[in-house]
Coordinates of C-alpha atoms in Angstrom, one line a residue:
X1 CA -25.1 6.7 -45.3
X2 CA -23.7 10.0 -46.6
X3 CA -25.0 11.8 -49.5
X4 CA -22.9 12.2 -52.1
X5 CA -22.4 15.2 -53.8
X6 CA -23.9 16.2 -56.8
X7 CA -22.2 18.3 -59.2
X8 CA -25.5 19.3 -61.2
X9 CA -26.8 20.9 -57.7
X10 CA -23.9 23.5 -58.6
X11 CA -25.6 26.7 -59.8
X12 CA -21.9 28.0 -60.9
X13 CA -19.2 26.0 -62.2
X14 CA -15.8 25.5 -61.3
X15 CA -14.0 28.7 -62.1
X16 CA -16.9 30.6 -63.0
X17 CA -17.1 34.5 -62.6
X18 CA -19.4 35.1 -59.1
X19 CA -20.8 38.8 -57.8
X20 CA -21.2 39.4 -54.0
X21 CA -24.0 37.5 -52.7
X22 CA -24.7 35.6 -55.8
X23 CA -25.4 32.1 -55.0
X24 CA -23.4 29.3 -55.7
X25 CA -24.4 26.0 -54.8
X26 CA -28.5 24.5 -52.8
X27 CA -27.2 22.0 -50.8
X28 CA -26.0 21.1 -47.3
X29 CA -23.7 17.9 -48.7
X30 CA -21.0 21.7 -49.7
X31 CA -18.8 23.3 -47.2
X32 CA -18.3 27.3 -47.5
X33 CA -14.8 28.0 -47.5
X34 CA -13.0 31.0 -48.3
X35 CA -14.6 34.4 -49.2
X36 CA -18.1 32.6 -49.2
X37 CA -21.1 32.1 -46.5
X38 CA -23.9 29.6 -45.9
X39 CA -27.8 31.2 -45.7
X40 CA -30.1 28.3 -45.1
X41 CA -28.9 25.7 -47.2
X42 CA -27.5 27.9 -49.8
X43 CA -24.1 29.2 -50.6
X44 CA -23.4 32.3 -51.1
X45 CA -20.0 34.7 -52.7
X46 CA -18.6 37.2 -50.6
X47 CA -16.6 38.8 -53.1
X48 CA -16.2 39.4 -56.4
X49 CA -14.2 36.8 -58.0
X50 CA -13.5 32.9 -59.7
X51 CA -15.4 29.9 -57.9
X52 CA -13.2 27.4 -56.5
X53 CA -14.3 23.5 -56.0
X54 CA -12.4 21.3 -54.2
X55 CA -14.4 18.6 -53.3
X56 CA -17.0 19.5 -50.9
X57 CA -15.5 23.0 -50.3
X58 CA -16.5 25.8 -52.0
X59 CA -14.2 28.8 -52.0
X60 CA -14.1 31.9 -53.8
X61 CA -10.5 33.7 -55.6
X62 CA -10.9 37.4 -55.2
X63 CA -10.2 38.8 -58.8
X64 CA -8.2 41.7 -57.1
X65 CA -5.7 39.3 -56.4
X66 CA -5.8 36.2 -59.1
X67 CA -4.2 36.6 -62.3
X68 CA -6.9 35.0 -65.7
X69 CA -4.4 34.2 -68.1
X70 CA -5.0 35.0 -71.5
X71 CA -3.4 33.6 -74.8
X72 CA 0.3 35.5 -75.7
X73 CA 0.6 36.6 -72.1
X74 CA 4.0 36.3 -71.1
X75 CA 4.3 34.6 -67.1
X76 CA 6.7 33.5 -65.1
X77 CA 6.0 29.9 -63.2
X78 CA 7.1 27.4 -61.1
X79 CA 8.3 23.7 -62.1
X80 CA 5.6 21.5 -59.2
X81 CA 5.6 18.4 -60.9
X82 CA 7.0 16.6 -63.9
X83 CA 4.7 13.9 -65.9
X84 CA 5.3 11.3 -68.3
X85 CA 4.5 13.8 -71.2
X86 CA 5.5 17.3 -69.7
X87 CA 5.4 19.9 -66.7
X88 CA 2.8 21.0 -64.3
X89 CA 3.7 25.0 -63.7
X90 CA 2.3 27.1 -60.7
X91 CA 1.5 30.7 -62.2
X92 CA -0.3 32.5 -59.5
X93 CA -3.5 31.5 -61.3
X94 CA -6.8 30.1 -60.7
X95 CA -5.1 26.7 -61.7
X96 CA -2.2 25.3 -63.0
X97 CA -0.3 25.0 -66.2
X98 CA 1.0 22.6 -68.6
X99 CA 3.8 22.6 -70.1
X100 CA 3.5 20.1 -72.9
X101 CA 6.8 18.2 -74.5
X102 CA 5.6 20.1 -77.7
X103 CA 6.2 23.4 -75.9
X104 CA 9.9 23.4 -75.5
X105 CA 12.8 23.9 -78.2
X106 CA 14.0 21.0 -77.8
X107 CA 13.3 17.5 -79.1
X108 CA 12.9 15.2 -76.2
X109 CA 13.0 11.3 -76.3
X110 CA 11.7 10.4 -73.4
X111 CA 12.6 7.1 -73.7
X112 CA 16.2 7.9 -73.1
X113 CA 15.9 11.6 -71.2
X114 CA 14.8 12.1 -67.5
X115 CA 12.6 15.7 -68.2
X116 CA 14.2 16.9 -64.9
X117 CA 17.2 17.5 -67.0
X118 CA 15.1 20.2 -68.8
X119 CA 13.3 21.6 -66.0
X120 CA 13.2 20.1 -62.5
X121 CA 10.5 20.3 -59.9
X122 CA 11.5 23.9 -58.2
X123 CA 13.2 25.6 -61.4
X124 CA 11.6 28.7 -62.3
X125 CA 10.8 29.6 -65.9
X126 CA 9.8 32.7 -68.1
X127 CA 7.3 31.3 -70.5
X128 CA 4.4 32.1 -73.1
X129 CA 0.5 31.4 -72.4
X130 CA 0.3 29.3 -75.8
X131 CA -3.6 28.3 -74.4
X132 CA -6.1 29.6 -71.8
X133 CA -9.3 28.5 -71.4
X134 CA -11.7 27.9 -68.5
X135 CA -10.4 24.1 -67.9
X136 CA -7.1 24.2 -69.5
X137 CA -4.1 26.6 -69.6
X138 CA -0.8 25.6 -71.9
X139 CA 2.7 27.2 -71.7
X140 CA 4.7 27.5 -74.6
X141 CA 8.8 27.5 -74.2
X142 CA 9.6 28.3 -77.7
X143 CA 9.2 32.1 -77.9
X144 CA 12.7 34.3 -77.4
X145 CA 12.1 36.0 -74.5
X146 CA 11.3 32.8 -72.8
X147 CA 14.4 30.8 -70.3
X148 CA 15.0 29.2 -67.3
X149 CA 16.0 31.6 -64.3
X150 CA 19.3 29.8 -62.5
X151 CA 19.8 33.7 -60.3
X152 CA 18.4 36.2 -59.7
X153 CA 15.2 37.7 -57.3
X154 CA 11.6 37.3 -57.7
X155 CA 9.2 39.9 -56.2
X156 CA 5.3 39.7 -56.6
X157 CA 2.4 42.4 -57.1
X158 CA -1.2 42.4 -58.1
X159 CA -1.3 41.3 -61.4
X160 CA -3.8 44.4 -62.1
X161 CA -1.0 46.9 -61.2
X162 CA 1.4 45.0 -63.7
X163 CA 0.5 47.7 -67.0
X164 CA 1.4 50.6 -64.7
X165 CA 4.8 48.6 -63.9
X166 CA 5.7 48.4 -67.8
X167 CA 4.2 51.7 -69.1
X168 CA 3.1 53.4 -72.0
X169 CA 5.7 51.3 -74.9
X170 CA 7.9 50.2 -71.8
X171 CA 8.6 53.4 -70.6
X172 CA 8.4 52.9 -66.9
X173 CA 10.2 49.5 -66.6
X174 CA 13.1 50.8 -69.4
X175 CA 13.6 53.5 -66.8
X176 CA 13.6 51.4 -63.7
X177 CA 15.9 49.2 -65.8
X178 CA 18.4 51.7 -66.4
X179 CA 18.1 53.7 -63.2
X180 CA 18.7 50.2 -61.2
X181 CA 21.2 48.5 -63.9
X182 CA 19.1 45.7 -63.6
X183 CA 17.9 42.9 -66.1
X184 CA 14.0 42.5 -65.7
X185 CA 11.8 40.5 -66.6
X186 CA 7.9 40.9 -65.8
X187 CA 5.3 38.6 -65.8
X188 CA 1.6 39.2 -66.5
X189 CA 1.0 37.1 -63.5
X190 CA 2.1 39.3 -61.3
X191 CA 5.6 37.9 -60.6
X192 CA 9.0 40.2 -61.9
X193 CA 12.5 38.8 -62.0
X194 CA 15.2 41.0 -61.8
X195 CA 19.6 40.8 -61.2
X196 CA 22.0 43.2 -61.5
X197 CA 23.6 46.3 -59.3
X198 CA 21.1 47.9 -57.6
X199 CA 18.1 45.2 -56.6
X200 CA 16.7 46.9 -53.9
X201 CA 15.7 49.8 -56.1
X202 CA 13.4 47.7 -58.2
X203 CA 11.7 46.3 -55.1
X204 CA 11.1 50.0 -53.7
X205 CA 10.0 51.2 -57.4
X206 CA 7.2 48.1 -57.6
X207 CA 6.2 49.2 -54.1
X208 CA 5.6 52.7 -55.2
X209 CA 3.7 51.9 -58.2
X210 CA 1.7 49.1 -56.4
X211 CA 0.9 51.5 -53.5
X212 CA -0.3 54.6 -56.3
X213 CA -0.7 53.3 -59.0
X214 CA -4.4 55.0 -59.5
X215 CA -2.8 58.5 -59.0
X216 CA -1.3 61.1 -61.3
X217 CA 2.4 61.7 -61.7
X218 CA 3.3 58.3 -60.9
X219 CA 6.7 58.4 -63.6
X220 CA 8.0 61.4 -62.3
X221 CA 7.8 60.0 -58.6
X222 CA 9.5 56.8 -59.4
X223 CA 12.0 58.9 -61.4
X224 CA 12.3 60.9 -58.1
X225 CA 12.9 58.1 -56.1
X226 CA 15.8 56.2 -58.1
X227 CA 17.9 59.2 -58.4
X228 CA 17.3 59.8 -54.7
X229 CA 18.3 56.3 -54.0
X230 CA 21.9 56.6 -56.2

């Protein structure tokens, strides 16, 4: 008969913070997955980054590449699944999010309204982190600046690089804006929506900035480049 599994054996939790070679779980009844290794009957984190339990697989999320959402942040998500009380929202994160009936404008009787006439499963949405924690992340529909995209383009980059993206008070993404005639709208999480006349140059400006954005001079290059690419 096979063992069962034992959450307690766990030395860190679901979506806890792990260092390189810091060890997870003692116990053979665990499978290493991603960005972790077995030593004896031990495993261990590769990287640095957020432990990830599914069942009897443990895996660890890099944090170069994983957006932690944090309360006010402003993310743009995906519509995966509608429930009896609200939306389940891919965000590039470490898990889910929910958007609750509360969360929209709207007053919603679900007793007479389908919630896919809101926002069906594929629909893309610009929404507010209303709640983070470490089990439970909320979305929030009611601020301005959040919508529903129905056009539009969607590129993503490491949520790390996203300050550099927006600049000191805006100033870099105001002059992509211009420069490209484009609406934008940038996520925390790492994902920017953009329409208008000249697309292509706000994919080639996020690829600049992602590629350097560590060095000096960075506006003036990206300035450089959109007036190159008129």
């Amino acid at each position: 008969m096979k063992r069962g599994v034992k959450m307690s054996e766990l030395k860190k939790q679901n979506r806890e913070f792990v260092l390189p070679g810091e060890e997870i779980v003692n116990s053979i009844d665990y499978l290493p997955g991603k960005n972790c290794f077995r030593e004896g009957n031990s495993i261990l984190s590769k990287r640095i980054g957020i432990v990830n339990v599914k069942g009897r697989v443990i895996s660890v999320i890099p944090l170069s590449g994983v957006y932690v959402p944090r309360g006010g942040d402003m993310v743009i998500g995906k519509i995966e699944d509608i429930q009896s009380s609200g939306w389940i929202v891919n965000i590039n994160s470490i898990s889910d999010a929910y958007l609750p009936l509360s969360g929209v404008r709207e007053f919603i009787d679900t007793t007479k309204t389908d919630l896919s006439r809101f926002y069906a499963v594929g629909d893309v949405i610009y929404g507010k982190i209303n709640y983070a924690n470490s089990h439970t992340i909320h979305l929030s529909m009611q601020d301005p600046r959040a919508r529903k995209f129905r056009s539009g383009r969607i590129v993503a980059m490491s949520p790390a690089k996203v300050p550099r993206l927006i600049g000191k008070e805006g100033s870099m993404i105001n002059m992509i804006k211009d420069a490209a005639l484009c609406r934008i709208n940038v996520g925390q999480n790492g994902l920017v929506w953009f329409e208008g006349e000249k697309e292509d140059h706000v994919v080639d400006a996020i690829k600049l900035i992602e590629r350097e954005a560590s060095l000096d001079g960075l506006t003036d290059k990206v300035s450089a480049m959109l007036k190159e690419a008129k």
